[in-house]
Structure formats: structure tokens, C-alpha cells
Short mmCIF file of C-alpha atoms and ligand atoms in Angstrom, two decimals:
data_model
loop_
_atom_site.label_atom_id
_atom_site.label_comp_id
_atom_site.label_asym_id
_atom_site.label_seq_id
_atom_site.Cartn_x
_atom_site.Cartn_y
_atom_site.Cartn_z
CA MET W 25 5.38 0.56 9.76
CA ARG W 26 6.44 -2.70 8.25
CA ASP W 27 10.21 -3.12 8.06
CA THR W 28 12.15 -5.09 5.52
CA LEU W 29 15.21 -7.14 6.39
CA VAL W 30 18.31 -6.27 4.38
CA LEU W 31 20.91 -8.91 3.60
CA ASN W 32 24.39 -8.24 2.38
CA ALA W 33 25.31 -9.69 -1.02
CA SER W 34 26.82 -12.53 1.00
CA PHE W 35 23.34 -13.23 2.50
CA GLU W 36 24.37 -12.12 5.97
CA PRO W 37 21.71 -9.96 7.65
CA LEU W 38 22.70 -6.31 7.95
CA SER W 39 19.77 -4.34 9.26
CA THR W 40 16.17 -3.50 8.63
CA VAL W 41 14.88 -0.59 6.59
CA SER W 42 11.45 0.90 6.03
CA LEU W 43 9.39 -0.59 3.26
CA ASN W 44 9.79 2.63 1.30
CA ARG W 45 13.57 2.46 1.39
CA ALA W 46 13.54 -1.23 0.51
CA VAL W 47 11.41 -0.54 -2.56
CA VAL W 48 13.65 2.33 -3.62
CA LEU W 49 16.74 0.12 -3.35
CA VAL W 50 15.03 -2.51 -5.53
CA LEU W 51 13.79 0.01 -8.08
CA GLN W 52 17.30 1.39 -8.38
CA ASP W 53 18.77 -2.06 -8.92
CA LYS W 54 20.79 -1.77 -5.73
CA ALA W 55 19.00 -4.75 -4.23
CA VAL W 56 16.90 -7.72 -5.28
CA VAL W 57 13.83 -9.15 -3.56
CA GLU W 58 14.69 -12.41 -1.84
CA GLN W 59 11.38 -12.96 -0.15
CA ALA W 60 8.09 -11.19 -0.76
CA HIS W 61 4.69 -11.06 0.82
CA PRO W 62 2.63 -13.63 -1.08
CA GLU W 63 -0.45 -11.48 -1.63
CA LEU W 64 0.81 -7.91 -1.68
CA ARG W 65 2.13 -5.98 -4.65
CA MET W 66 3.07 -2.34 -5.08
CA ARG W 67 1.72 -0.88 -8.29
CA GLY W 68 2.40 2.41 -9.98
CA ALA W 69 2.57 3.90 -13.42
CA ASP W 70 5.65 1.97 -14.48
CA VAL W 71 6.09 -0.39 -11.58
CA ASP W 72 4.54 -3.59 -10.36
CA ILE W 73 6.64 -5.42 -7.81
CA PRO W 74 5.94 -7.73 -4.90
CA VAL W 75 6.10 -6.11 -1.46
CA PRO W 76 9.51 -7.18 -0.17
CA ARG W 77 9.95 -8.89 3.17
CA VAL W 78 13.66 -9.58 2.64
CA ILE W 79 15.96 -7.88 0.14
CA ARG W 80 19.59 -8.55 -0.68
CA LEU W 81 22.08 -5.92 -1.76
CA CYS W 82 23.55 -6.50 -5.21
CA ARG W 83 26.99 -5.35 -4.18
CA TYR W 84 28.79 -6.59 -1.11
CA VAL W 85 29.30 -3.83 1.42
CA ARG W 86 31.95 -4.01 4.07
CA VAL W 87 30.42 -2.94 7.35
CA PRO W 88 32.94 -1.32 9.64
CA PHE W 89 33.11 -3.11 12.95
CA ARG W 90 32.26 -0.85 15.84
CA ARG W 91 33.26 2.22 13.94
CA ARG W 92 31.15 5.23 14.65
CA ALA W 93 28.90 6.45 11.89
CA PRO W 94 30.17 9.77 10.56
CA TRP W 95 27.83 12.65 11.38
CA SER W 96 26.22 14.62 8.57
CA ARG W 97 23.27 16.98 8.23
CA ARG W 98 21.70 14.81 5.61
CA GLY W 99 22.26 11.77 7.80
CA VAL W 100 20.35 13.46 10.62
CA LEU W 101 17.43 14.26 8.31
CA VAL W 102 17.32 10.69 7.05
CA ARG W 103 17.72 9.22 10.56
CA ASP W 104 14.71 11.29 11.68
CA ARG W 105 12.81 10.50 8.47
CA HIS W 106 12.52 14.18 7.66
CA ARG W 107 10.20 14.71 10.62
CA CYS W 108 10.58 17.72 12.90
CA ALA W 109 11.64 16.66 16.41
CA TYR W 110 9.47 19.41 17.91
CA CYS W 111 6.20 19.26 15.96
CA GLY W 112 6.39 16.15 13.76
CA ARG W 113 5.84 18.04 10.50
CA ARG W 114 8.19 17.81 7.53
CA ALA W 115 11.71 18.88 8.45
CA THR W 116 14.18 20.48 6.10
CA THR W 117 16.74 21.80 8.58
CA VAL W 118 18.97 20.40 11.31
CA ASP W 119 18.70 21.86 14.80
CA HIS W 120 21.43 21.75 17.44
CA VAL W 121 19.72 20.76 20.70
CA VAL W 122 22.43 22.58 22.64
CA PRO W 123 23.05 25.47 20.23
CA ARG W 124 26.49 25.96 18.78
CA ALA W 125 26.52 29.42 20.35
CA GLN W 126 26.47 27.61 23.72
CA GLY W 127 29.14 25.11 22.75
CA GLY W 128 26.91 22.45 21.18
CA GLN W 129 28.69 20.11 18.76
CA ASP W 130 27.91 18.52 15.41
CA THR W 131 27.12 15.10 16.85
CA TRP W 132 24.33 12.58 16.43
CA LEU W 133 23.21 13.08 20.02
CA ASN W 134 23.12 16.87 19.79
CA THR W 135 21.25 17.26 16.50
CA VAL W 136 17.71 16.62 15.35
CA ALA W 137 15.68 17.24 12.23
CA ALA W 138 13.53 20.34 12.56
CA CYS W 139 11.13 22.33 10.43
CA ALA W 140 12.34 25.81 9.48
CA GLU W 141 9.74 27.50 11.71
CA ASP W 142 10.72 25.62 14.86
CA ASN W 143 14.43 26.00 14.13
CA HIS W 144 13.92 29.76 13.76
CA ARG W 145 11.74 29.95 16.88
CA LYS W 146 14.22 28.01 19.01
CA ALA W 147 17.15 30.12 17.78
CA ASN W 148 20.21 30.06 20.03
CA ARG W 149 18.45 28.48 22.99
CA THR W 150 18.18 25.02 24.49
CA PRO W 151 14.73 23.37 24.31
CA GLU W 152 14.22 24.21 27.99
CA GLU W 153 15.08 27.88 27.46
CA ALA W 154 12.76 28.01 24.45
CA GLY W 155 9.95 26.15 26.21
CA MET W 156 9.99 23.47 23.53
CA THR W 157 9.78 19.71 23.97
CA LEU W 158 11.64 17.06 22.02
CA LEU W 159 9.15 14.46 20.74
CA ARG W 160 11.97 11.90 20.75
CA GLN W 161 15.56 11.73 21.84
CA PRO W 162 18.32 11.85 19.21
CA PHE W 163 20.33 8.65 18.87
CA GLU W 164 23.50 7.46 17.21
CA PRO W 165 22.88 5.18 14.22
CA THR W 166 24.79 1.93 14.07
CA PRO W 167 27.43 1.71 11.32
CA ALA W 168 25.14 -0.65 9.38
CA ASP W 169 22.30 1.86 9.62
CA ALA W 170 24.61 4.64 8.51
CA MET W 171 25.64 2.60 5.49
CA LEU W 172 22.00 2.10 4.56
CA LEU W 173 21.28 5.77 5.16
CA SER W 174 23.99 6.69 2.72
CA LEU W 175 22.58 4.31 0.13
CA GLY W 176 19.08 5.69 0.24
CA GLN W 177 19.16 9.26 1.36
CA GLU W 178 18.78 11.15 -1.92
CA GLU W 179 16.07 8.90 -3.23
CA ILE W 180 13.84 8.97 -0.19
CA ALA W 181 13.04 12.64 -0.65
CA ALA W 182 12.14 12.01 -4.29
CA LEU W 183 9.72 9.17 -3.64
CA PRO W 184 6.55 9.40 -5.70
CA ASP W 185 3.38 9.81 -3.61
CA TRP W 186 2.04 6.38 -4.30
CA LEU W 187 5.15 4.85 -2.74
CA SER W 188 5.19 7.15 0.27
CA ARG W 189 2.22 5.42 1.80
CA ASP W 190 2.93 2.53 4.07
CA ALA W 191 1.39 -0.62 2.68
CA ALA W 192 0.03 -1.69 6.05
ZN1 LIG V 430 8.51 21.76 13.70
#
């Protein structure tokens, strides 16, 4: 996966995002391409743009300093790129690693994206109790990541197929 560097409107580097998210931000006029790969272009029915290496947000965003990113279900799905933490298939639900019935909280470190089948199978059990293995550990996004998540989260799910491929 090739990542794209994101600059604030003030040109200060903020974070990196996936190529898909970078393209979506550009297509939605939320960012402009500052530097592109010389040879590569992304082409679709109505679109023909250079593959961005660096993009810059059109509006300045104030990044909270050391503030924790607020937890949300949608944020968890975007953080995990809509991939199930147990099987890797497309996830549409959020699973509590330690179930709420056992005192598990709505936190970044206790929640993962999960497909409906695995979420149902796991039910009110921990992964150990259910005999299921986490493919990756949940993590807390940085505030800058959370800001970018909030910019892109609706649009990622609606990406056309031709953009969903990684231009590798
Ligand atoms: Zn699954």
C-alpha cells in the first residue's frame, strides 16, 4: 500500500493516508495535489488525475495537541479499514474485545471492526473464551489520524471499484 503525505493548508505535514483516501479528498475538493508521481495517473469515467504523492488540505485544520481522539463506531471501522479483525473479510459491525456484558468499555483499545458473522459467533465472550484470534491488536489513533478519519469516513465506503484498487 502506497501512502500519501498530507499537509495542512499551512504546508505543515500532518499525517499519511492511503492512496484511496488521498484521491477521495482531492476529488471532493478538500485537498489539492502538491506533488504527483510523474508517470502514474488514475483514470475513470469522469476522472483523470495524477497519482498523488503529497496532498495539501484546502482548509487549515487545527490539530489538538495531545488530545485523545474521541471514540466512535464509525471511527473504529475506518481505523480498521472495514476489515474484520478475526477473518479479514469486509466488516460492518464493531466488536467489543472484552464484551460489554463483562464490563468492556467503548474505547479504541477494546473495540475492533468485525464482520456480522464473527460478531454473532463471538457473542458475549472474550476472544479466548470463543476460541477466536485477533489478526491484529486494536490501537488508539493519533489526533491527526482521527481528524483525517473524520474527513474521509463516509466517502471511503462509497468508493467506485476502479479507485478501490491500490495503484501499486
Ligand atoms: Zn469476520
